[in-house]
Every structure is written in C-alpha cells, then in structure tokens.
Short mmCIF file of C-alpha atoms and ligand atoms in Angstrom, two decimals:
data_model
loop_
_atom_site.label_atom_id
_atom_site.label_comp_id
_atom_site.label_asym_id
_atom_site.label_seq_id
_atom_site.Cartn_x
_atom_site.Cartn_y
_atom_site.Cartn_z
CA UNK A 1 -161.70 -102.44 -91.69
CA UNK A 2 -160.98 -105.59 -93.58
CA UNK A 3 -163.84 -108.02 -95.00
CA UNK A 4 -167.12 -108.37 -92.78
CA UNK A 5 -167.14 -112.23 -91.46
CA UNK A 6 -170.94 -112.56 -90.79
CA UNK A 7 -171.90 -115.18 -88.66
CA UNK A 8 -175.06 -114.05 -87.24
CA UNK A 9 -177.15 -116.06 -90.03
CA UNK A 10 -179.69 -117.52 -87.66
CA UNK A 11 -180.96 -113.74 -86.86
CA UNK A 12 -181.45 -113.24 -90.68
CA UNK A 13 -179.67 -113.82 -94.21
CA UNK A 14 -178.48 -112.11 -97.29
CA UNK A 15 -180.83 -112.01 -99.67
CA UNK A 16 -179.49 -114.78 -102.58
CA UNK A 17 -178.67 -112.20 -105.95
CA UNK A 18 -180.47 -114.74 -107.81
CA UNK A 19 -183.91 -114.76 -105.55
CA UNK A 20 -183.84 -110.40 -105.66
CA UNK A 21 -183.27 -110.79 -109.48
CA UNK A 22 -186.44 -112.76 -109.68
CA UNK A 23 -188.28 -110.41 -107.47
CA UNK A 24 -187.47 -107.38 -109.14
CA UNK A 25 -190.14 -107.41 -112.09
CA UNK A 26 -192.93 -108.10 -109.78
CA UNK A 27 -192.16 -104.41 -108.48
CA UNK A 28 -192.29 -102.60 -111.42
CA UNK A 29 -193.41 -104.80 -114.48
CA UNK A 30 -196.11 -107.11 -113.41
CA UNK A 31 -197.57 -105.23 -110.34
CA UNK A 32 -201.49 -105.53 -110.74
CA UNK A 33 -203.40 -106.96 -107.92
CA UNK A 34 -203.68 -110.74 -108.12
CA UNK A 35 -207.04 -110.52 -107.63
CA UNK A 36 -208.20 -108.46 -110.32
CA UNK A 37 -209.65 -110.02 -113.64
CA UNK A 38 -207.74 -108.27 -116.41
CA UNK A 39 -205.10 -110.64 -118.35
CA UNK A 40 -202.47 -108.56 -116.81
CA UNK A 41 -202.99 -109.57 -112.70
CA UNK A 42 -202.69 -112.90 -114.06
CA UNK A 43 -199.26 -112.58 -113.97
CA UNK A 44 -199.14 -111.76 -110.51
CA UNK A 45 -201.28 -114.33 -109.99
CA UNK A 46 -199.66 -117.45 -111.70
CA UNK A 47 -196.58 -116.27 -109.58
CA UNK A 48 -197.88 -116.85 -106.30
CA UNK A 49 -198.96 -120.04 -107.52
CA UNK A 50 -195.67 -120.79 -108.50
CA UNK A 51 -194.02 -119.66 -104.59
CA UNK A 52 -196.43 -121.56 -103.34
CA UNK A 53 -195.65 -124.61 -105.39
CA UNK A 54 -192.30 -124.25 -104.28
CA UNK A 55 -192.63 -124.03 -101.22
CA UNK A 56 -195.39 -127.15 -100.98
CA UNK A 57 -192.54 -129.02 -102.60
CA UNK A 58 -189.90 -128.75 -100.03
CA UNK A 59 -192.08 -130.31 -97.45
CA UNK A 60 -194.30 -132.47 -99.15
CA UNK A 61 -197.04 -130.71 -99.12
CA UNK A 62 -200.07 -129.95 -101.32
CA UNK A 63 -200.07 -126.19 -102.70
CA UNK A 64 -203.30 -125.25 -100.85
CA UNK A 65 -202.12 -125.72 -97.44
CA UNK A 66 -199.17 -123.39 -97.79
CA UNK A 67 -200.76 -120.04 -96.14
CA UNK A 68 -198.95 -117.03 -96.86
CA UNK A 69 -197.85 -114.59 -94.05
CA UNK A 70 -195.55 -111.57 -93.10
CA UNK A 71 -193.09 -114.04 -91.66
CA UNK A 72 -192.28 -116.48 -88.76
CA UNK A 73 -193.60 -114.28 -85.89
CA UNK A 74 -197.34 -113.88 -87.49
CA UNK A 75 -197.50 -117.34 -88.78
CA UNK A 76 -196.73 -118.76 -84.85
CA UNK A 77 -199.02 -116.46 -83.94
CA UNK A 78 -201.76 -117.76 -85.66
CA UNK A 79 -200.82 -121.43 -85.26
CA UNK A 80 -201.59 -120.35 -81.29
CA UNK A 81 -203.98 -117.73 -81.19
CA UNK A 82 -206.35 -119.13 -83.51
CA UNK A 83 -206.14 -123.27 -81.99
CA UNK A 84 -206.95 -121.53 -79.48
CA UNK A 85 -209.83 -120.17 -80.45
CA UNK A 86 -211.21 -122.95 -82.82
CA UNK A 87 -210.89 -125.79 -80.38
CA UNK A 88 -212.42 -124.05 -77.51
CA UNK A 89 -215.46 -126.54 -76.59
CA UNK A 90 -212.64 -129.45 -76.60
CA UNK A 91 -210.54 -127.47 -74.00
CA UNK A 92 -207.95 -124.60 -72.96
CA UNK A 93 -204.47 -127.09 -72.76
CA UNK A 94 -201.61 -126.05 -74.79
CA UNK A 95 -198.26 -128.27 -74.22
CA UNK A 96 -194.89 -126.42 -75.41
CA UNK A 97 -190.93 -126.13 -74.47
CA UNK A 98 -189.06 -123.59 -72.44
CA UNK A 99 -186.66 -122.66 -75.30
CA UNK A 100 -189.63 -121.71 -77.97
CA UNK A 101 -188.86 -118.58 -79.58
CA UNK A 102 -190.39 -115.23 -78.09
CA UNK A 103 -192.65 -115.17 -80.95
CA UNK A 104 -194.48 -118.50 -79.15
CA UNK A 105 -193.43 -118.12 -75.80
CA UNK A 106 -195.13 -114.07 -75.43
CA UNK A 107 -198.18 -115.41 -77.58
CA UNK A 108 -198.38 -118.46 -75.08
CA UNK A 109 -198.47 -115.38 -72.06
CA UNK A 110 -200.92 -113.53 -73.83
CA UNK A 111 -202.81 -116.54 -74.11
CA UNK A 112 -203.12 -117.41 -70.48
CA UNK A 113 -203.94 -113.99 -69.95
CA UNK A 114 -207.13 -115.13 -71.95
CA UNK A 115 -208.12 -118.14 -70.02
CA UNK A 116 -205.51 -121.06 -71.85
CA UNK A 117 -203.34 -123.30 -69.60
CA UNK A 118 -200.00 -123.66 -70.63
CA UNK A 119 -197.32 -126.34 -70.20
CA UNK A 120 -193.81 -125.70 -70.64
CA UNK A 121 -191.84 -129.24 -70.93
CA UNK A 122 -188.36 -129.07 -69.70
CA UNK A 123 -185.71 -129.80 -72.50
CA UNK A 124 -182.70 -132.17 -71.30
CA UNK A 125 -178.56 -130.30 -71.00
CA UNK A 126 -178.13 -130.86 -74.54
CA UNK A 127 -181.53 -128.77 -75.45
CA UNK A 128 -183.65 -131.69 -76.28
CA UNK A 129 -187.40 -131.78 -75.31
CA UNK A 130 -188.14 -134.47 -72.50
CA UNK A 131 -190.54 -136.98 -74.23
CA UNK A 132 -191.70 -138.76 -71.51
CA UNK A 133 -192.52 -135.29 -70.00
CA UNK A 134 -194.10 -134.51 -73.00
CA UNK A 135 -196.83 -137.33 -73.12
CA UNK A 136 -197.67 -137.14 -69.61
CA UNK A 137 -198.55 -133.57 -70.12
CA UNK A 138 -201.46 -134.57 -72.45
CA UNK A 139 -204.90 -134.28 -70.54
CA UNK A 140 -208.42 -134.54 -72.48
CA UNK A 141 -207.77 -130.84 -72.43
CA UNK A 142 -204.93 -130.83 -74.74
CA UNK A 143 -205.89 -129.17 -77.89
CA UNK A 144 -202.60 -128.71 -79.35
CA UNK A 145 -198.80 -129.45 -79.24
CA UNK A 146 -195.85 -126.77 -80.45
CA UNK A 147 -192.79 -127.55 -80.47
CA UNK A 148 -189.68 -125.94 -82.50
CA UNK A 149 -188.34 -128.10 -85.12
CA UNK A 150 -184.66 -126.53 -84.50
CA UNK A 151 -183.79 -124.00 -81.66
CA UNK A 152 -182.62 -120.68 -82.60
CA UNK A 153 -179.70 -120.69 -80.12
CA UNK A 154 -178.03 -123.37 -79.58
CA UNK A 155 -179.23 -125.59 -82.46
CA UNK A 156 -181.08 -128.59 -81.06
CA UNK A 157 -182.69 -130.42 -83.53
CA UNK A 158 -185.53 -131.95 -81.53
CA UNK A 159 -187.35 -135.79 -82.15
CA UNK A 160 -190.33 -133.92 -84.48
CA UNK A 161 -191.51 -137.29 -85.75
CA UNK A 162 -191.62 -138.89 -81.99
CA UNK A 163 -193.89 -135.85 -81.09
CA UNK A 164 -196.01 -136.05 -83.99
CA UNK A 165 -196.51 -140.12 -83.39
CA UNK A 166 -197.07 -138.62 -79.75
CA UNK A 167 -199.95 -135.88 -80.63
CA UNK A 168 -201.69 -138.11 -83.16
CA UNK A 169 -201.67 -141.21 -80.81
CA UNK A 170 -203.64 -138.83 -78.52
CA UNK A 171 -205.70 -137.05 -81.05
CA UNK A 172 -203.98 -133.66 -80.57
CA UNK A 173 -202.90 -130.87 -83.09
CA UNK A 174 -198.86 -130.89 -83.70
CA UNK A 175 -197.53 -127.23 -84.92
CA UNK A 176 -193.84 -126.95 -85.24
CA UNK A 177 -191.99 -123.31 -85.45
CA UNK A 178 -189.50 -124.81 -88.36
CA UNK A 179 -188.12 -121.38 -89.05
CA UNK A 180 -184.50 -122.45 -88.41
CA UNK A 181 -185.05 -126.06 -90.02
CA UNK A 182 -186.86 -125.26 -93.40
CA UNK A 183 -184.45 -125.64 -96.10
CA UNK A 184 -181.58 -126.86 -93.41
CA UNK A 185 -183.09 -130.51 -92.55
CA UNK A 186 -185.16 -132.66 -94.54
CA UNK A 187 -188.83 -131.90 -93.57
CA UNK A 188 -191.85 -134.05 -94.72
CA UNK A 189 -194.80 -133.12 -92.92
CA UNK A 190 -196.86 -136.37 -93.51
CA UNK A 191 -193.71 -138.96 -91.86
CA UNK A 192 -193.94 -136.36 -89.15
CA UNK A 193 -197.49 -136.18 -88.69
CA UNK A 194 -197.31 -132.05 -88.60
CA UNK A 195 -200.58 -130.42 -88.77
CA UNK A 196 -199.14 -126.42 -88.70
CA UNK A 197 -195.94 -125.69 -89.66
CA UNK A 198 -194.49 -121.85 -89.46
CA UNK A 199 -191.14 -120.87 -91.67
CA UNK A 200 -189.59 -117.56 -92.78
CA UNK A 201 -188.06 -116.34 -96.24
CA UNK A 202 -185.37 -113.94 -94.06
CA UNK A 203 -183.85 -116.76 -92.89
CA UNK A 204 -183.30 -118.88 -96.04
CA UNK A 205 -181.56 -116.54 -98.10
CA UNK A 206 -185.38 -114.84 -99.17
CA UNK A 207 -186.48 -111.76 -98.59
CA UNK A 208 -187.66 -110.01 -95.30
CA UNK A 209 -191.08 -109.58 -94.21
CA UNK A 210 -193.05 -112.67 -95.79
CA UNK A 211 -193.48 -116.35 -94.18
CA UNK A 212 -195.98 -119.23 -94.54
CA UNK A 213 -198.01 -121.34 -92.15
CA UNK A 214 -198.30 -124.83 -93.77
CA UNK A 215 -202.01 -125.88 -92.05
CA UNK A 216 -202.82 -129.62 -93.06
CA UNK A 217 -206.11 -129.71 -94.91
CA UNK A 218 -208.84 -130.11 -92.73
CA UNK A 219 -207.38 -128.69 -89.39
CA UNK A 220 -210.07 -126.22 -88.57
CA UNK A 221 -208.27 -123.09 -87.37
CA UNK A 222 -209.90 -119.30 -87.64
CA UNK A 223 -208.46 -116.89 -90.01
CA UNK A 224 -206.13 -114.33 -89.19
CA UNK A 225 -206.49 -111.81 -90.62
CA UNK A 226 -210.47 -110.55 -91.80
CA UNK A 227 -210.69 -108.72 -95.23
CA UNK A 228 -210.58 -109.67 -98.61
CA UNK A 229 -210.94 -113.57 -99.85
CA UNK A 230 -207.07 -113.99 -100.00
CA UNK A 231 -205.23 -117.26 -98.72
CA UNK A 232 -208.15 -118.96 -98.83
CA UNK A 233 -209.95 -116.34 -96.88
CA UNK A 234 -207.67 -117.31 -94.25
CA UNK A 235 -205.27 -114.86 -93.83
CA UNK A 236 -206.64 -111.72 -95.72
CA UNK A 237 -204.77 -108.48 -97.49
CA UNK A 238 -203.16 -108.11 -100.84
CA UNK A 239 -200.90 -110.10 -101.46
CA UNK A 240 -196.86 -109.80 -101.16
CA UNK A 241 -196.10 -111.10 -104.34
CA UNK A 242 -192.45 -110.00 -105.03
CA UNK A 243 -191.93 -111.40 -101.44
CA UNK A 244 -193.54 -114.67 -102.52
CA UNK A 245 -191.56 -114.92 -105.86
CA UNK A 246 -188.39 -114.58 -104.04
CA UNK A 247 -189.12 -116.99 -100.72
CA UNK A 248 -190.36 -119.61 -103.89
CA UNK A 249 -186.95 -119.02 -105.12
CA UNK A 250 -185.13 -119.30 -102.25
CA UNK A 251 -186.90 -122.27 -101.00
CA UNK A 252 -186.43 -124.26 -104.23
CA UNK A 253 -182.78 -122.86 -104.53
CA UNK A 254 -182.06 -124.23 -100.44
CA UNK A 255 -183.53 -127.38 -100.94
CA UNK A 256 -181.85 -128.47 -104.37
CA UNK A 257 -178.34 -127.34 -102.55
CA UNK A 258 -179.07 -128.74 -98.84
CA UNK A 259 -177.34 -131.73 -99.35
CA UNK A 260 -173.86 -130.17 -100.33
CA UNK A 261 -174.48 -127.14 -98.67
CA UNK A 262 -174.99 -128.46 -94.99
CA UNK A 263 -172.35 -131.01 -95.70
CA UNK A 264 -170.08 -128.38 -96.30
CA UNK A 265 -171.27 -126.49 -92.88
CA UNK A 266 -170.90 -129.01 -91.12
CA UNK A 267 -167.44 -129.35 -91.85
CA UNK A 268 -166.51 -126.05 -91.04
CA UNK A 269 -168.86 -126.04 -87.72
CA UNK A 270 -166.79 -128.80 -86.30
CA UNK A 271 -163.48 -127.24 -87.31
CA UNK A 272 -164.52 -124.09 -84.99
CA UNK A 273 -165.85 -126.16 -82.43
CA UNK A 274 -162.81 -128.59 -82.19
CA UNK A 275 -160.29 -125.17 -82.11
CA UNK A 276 -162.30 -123.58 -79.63
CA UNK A 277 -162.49 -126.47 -77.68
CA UNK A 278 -158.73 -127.57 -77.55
CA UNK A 279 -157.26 -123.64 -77.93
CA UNK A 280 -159.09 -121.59 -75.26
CA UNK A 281 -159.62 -123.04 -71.65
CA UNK A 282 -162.51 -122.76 -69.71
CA UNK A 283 -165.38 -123.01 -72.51
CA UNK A 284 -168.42 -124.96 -72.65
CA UNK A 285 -170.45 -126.49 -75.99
CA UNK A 286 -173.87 -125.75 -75.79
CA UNK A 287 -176.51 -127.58 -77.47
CA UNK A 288 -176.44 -131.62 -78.60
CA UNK A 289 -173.23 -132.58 -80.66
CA UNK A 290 -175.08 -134.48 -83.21
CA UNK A 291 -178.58 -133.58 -83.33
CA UNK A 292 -177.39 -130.24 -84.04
CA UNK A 293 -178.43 -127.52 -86.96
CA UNK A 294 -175.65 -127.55 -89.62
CA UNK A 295 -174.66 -124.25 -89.26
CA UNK A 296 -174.80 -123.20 -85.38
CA UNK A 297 -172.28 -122.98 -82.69
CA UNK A 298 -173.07 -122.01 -79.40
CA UNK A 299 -169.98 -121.26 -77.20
CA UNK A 300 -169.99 -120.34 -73.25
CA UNK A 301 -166.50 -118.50 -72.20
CA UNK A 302 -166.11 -118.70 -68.46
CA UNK A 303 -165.26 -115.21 -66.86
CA UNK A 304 -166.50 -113.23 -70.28
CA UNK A 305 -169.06 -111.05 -70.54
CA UNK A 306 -170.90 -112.13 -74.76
CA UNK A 307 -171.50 -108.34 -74.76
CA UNK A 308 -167.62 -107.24 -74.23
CA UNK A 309 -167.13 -110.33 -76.34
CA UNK A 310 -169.34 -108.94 -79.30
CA UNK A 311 -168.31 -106.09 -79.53
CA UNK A 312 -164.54 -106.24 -79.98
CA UNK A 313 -165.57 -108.94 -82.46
CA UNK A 314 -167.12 -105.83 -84.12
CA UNK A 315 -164.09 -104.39 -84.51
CA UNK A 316 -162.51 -106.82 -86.52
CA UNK A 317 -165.74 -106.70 -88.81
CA UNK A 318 -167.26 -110.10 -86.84
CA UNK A 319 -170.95 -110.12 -86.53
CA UNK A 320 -172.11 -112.45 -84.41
CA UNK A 321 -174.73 -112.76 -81.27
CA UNK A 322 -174.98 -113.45 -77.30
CA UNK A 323 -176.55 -115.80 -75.16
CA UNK A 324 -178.36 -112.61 -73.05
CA UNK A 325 -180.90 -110.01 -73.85
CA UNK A 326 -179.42 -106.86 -73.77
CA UNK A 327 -181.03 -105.61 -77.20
CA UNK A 328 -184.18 -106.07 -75.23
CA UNK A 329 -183.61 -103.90 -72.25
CA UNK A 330 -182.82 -106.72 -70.26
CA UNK A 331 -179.68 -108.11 -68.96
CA UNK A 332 -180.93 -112.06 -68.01
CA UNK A 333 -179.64 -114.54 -70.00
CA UNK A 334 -181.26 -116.47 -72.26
CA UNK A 335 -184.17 -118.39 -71.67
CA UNK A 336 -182.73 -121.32 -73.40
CA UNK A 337 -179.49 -121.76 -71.79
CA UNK A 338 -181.17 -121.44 -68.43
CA UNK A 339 -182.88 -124.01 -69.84
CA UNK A 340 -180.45 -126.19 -70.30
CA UNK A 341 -178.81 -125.84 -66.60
CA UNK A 342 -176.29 -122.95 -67.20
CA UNK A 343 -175.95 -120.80 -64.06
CA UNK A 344 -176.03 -117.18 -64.88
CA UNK A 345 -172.79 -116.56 -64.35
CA UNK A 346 -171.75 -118.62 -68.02
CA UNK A 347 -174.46 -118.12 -69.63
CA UNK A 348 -173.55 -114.38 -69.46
CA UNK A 349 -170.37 -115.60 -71.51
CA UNK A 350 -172.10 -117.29 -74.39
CA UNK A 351 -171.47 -116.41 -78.14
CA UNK A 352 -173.80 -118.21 -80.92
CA UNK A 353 -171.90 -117.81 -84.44
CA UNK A 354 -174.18 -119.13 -87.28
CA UNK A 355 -172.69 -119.75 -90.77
CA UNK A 356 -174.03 -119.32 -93.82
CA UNK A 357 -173.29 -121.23 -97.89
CA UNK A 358 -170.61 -118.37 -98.12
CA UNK A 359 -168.50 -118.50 -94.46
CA UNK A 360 -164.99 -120.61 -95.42
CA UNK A 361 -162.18 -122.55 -93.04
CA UNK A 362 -160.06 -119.30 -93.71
CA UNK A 363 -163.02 -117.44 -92.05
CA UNK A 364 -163.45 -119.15 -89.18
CA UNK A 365 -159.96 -119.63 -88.60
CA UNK A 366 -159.10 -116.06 -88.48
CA UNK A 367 -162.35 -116.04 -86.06
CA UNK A 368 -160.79 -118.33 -83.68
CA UNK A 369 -157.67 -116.64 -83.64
CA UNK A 370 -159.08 -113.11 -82.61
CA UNK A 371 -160.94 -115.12 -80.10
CA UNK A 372 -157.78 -116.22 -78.49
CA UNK A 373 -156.65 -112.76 -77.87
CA UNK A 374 -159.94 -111.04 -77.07
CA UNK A 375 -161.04 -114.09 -74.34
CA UNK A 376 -157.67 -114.11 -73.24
CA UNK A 377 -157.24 -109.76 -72.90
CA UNK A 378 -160.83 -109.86 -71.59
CA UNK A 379 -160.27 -112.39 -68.54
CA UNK A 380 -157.28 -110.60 -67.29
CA UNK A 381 -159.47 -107.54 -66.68
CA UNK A 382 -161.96 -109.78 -64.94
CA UNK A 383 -161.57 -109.97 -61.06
CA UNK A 384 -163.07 -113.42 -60.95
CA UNK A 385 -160.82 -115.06 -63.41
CA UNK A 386 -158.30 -113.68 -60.92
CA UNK A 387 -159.12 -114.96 -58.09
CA UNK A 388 -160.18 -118.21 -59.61
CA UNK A 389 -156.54 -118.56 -61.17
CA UNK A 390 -155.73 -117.77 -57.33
CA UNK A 391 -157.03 -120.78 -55.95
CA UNK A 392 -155.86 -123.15 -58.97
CA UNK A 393 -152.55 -121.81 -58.02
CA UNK A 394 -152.67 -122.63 -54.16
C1 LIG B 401 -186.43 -115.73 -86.65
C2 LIG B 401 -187.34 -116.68 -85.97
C3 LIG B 401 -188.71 -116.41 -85.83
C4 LIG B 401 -189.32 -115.11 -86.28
O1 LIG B 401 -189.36 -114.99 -87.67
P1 LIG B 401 -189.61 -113.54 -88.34
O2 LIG B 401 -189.80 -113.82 -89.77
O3 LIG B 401 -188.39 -112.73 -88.05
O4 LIG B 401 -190.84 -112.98 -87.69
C5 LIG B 401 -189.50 -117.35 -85.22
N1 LIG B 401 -188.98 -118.50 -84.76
C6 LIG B 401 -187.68 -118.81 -84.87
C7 LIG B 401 -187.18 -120.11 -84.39
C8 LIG B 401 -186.81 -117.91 -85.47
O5 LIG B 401 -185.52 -118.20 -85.57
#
C-alpha cells in the first residue's frame, strides 16, 4: 500500500509533533499532583494555568470559566444534565436541533426519561437551524438553548450569534457543542452571547481524552463530578495535566494558523467538490455551500452503498466516513441527512471526507480519481442503477 490519504479528520486528528513534545515532560519530569503544596506540584500547577490561558484566549474568555473535562462528550453532558438540574424551579424546557451530536441528542433522551421536555427544531435542506422555529419554541419553561456551533457531518455552520441575541432576548441559557468550530471559525463568546460552550483537544490536533466546558461566570450550573476542590469544585478529580499542556498548545497553535490554514482548506474543499460534481453523475452536495466548515465535504452517490464505498477506499489507503451507522449496530442513516430531506435510499450513498493542515490538491485529486472507478464499478453491480439507466434509455 502506497501513502495513507486521511480524510476522516472530523472523527479525530493527529496529534501536532509539536503539542506531544510539550506534553511529554509533564509525564515523567514534572508529574506531582497540582494540588499538593511542595515547590515541585507547582509546576504542574502553573501549567494548567497556562492551557487554560490558552484556551480562554481563543474565545475571549476569562481563564476561570474554562472548565476542564475528559472531552466533548462529558462537557455536553454536563452543559445538559446539570441546567437541568440547577434551573429546576424555573422549568423542565430544553430547545435543541435534530442534527446535535449523539453526545446531546442520547443525554437529551435520558433527560426526558427524567421528567425534561425536549424540542427538536427542524434544520432547513442545507442543515441550517430554522430561526423562526427556534423562537417560537421558547415558553416561560425554557431554561436553556443548545445548539451546535458546526455539524459534524455535513458542515453547517449555523447563525450562533442570531441564537444567542434569541436566548438572551428571552432570558434563556445558550450552550453551543463547538467541538467542530473551535480553532476552525472565529469564536467570541461575548458577540455571541454564549453562556456554555463544549470543545475537544482530539479534534484540533491535541491529544485524546481531555475537553473544556467554557461556563460564563455566574451561570449557576451543578458540578459534575463530586470529589476533590478541582475546577473550581466544579468538575472534581486530579487533574489531566499533560492533556491540558498539549490541548493549550494546540489551541494556541490552531488559532495563530486559522487564517492561512482554513484559507488553504478551503481551496482544496472546493476543488473536490467542483470534480465530484462535474466528473461523476448522479451525486448530491450535502450541507450549505457557504456557511460551510473549511474542511468538510459531504457527498451522496446515487445507487452506492457509503459502506461498499468505504471500504474499497480502504484499499487504496483512503480513510474516510459514511452518512449511516453501521459502526453502531445499526444500518439507518444518519440522523442528520434525514434531517435535511434525504430519502433513505441516498443517504445510504453518502461519504463525508474531512481534511486536515496536511491533505494537498495532489491528494484529493488522486481521491477523485479512484472515486470515478469505484462509483462507476460499484453501480454496475447495482440492480437499481440498472434499471434506472433502463428507463433513461426508453
Ligand atoms: C467529536 C464530537 C463530540 C465528542 O467529542 P469527544 O471528545 O470525542 O467526546 C461531540 N460533538 C461533536 C460535534 C463532535 O464532533
């Protein structure tokens, strides 16, 4: 096998030499417990500070209100589980989307299992969240509004300042699961009016296992975790500090490169979209054109199963990822591309690539290419392509 294109960089990322080079003497060198007294936790402890410096930087945020966590799942989570709880003599109304992540969309099930009502606003065919839908959702019950910053699928880039002038018109908490926008769009949580904001090293060229939930001050949520007095007493346990020393990196590194960076994706994520589009028939864009992560293309081939599709991708060394399921078990599509109005039937035949800093025109190319053959050698085994070529024939 030849070089490995990945372009699956929205499920995670490779860990930036320069972020597991910083890391690497917190393991071995300066490992005492931040919250011990001798000189020598110190160190551990004026590196945290520093992460979380970092990281308050990139959205223009005070230090304090950057909560550490094990990643974007917990810190959603507790954005949900514990509004929930806090703001349960003003009422039981949460207002969401229909293509939230799992890691809001199972905690928003487990919540009404517990006695909160849930709304789940429709998004429009290009993945964007219905505003007007969105405001007349709010009852005096509404204790809290989340709403992705960028989908994880097809891209969307949704109006996050709109919503927050929305929520704070109406007195209502605004969390936003940013995992897929931190460090790709500009993010300034006080233009936005965000109260709770969750994001994820793994995804930013950090390191696995450690997140943040940015909590505005005064937003009175419950901890998360109970234990020791770390985060605040928030979010207790001892604290990941290589983990934090190399998201601090990463973040700092992303955001000091976004500007050339996601110029440079862009380029390249048009380039694959324009040569799918004009080279292979029968293929549909999803997600909007414009309002649209840097790095994400989300492809539906007619007649194509993504699965077959992925994995002779595979053997050309192509990572990428479908539009259904199947890792869970489950063969429905995607939640998300249901929700934006594709039937089963293409949906089924939907291929997200996501690129990365490294992924070049010489990359993609040779990806398009392969596609060509492998759409093309997969529809003439199909006996609907067959009898749809039938009828165009007639
Ligand atoms: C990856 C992802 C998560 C989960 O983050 P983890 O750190 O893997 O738990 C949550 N939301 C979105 C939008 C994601 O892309």
């Amino acid at each position: 096998m030849g070089k490995m294109i990945y372009l699956d960089n929205a499920a995670t990322t490779k860990t930036a030499p320069e972020v597991v080079q910083a890391m690497l003497p917190y393991f071995s060198e300066y490992y005492g417990n931040p919250s011990s007294i001798y000189d020598f936790a110190g160190k551990s402890k004026e590196a945290i500070t520093k992460g979380r410096e970092q990281i308050a930087e990139v959205l223009g945020a005070k230090k304090e209100e950057i909560y550490f966590t094990a990643g974007g799942s917990e810190s959603d989570n507790w954005a949900l589980k514990a509004t929930f709880e806090a703001y349960k003599a003003k009422g039981n109304h949460i207002i969401t989307t229909k293509i939230e992540h799992h890691a809001i969309l199972h905690t928003c099930e487990y919540l009404e299992k517990r006695g909160a009502k849930i709304t789940y606003v429709d998004v429009d065919e290009n993945g964007i969240v219905k505003l007007d839908e969105l405001e007349k959702a709010i009852t005096p019950e509404t204790i809290l509004i989340s709403v992705m910053f960028a989908n994880n699928e097809i891209g969307s880039i949704q109006p996050i300042k709109e919503i927050g002038r929305i929520a704070k018109e109406h007195g209502v908490l605004f969390h936003t699961d940013a995992v897929q926008a931190f460090c790709q769009v500009p993010i300034n949580v006080d233009e936005c009016n965000i109260d709770m904001l969750s994001s994820s090293g793994h995804k930013i060229n950090g390191p696995k296992g450690i997140g943040f939930l940015y909590i505005r001050k005064g937003v009175k949520i419950r901890s998360f975790v109970h234990g020791g007095a770390q985060e605040r007493k928030r979010r207790a346990g001892t604290e990941n500090v290589p983990g934090i020393v190399g998201y601090g990196v990463a973040a700092a590194r992303a955001n000091a490169s976004m500007k050339e960076r996601t110029d440079k994706e862009i380029a390249i994520r048009d380039h694959l979209i324009h040569r799918i589009e004009t080279e292979i028939p029968y293929v549909k864009v999803n997600g909007d054109r414009i309002k649209r992560l840097p790095n994400n293309v989300n492809v539906s081939f007619q007649f194509v199963e993504g699965e077959s599709l992925l994995l002779m991708l595979d053997n050309y060394g192509i990572c990428a990822s479908s539009g259904s399921a199947c890792t869970s078990g489950s063969l429905d599509p995607s939640h998300v591309l249901l929700a934006i109005g594709l039937p089963h039937e293409i949906a089924h035949g939907s291929l997200r690539m996501t690129l990365s800093e490294e992924t070049t025109m010489e990359d993609v190319d040779f990806v398009v290419d392969r596609l060509k053959e492998i759409v093309a050698h997969l529809r003439s085994m199909s006996p609907l392509y067959e009898d749809f070529m039938k009828k165009q024939n007639k």
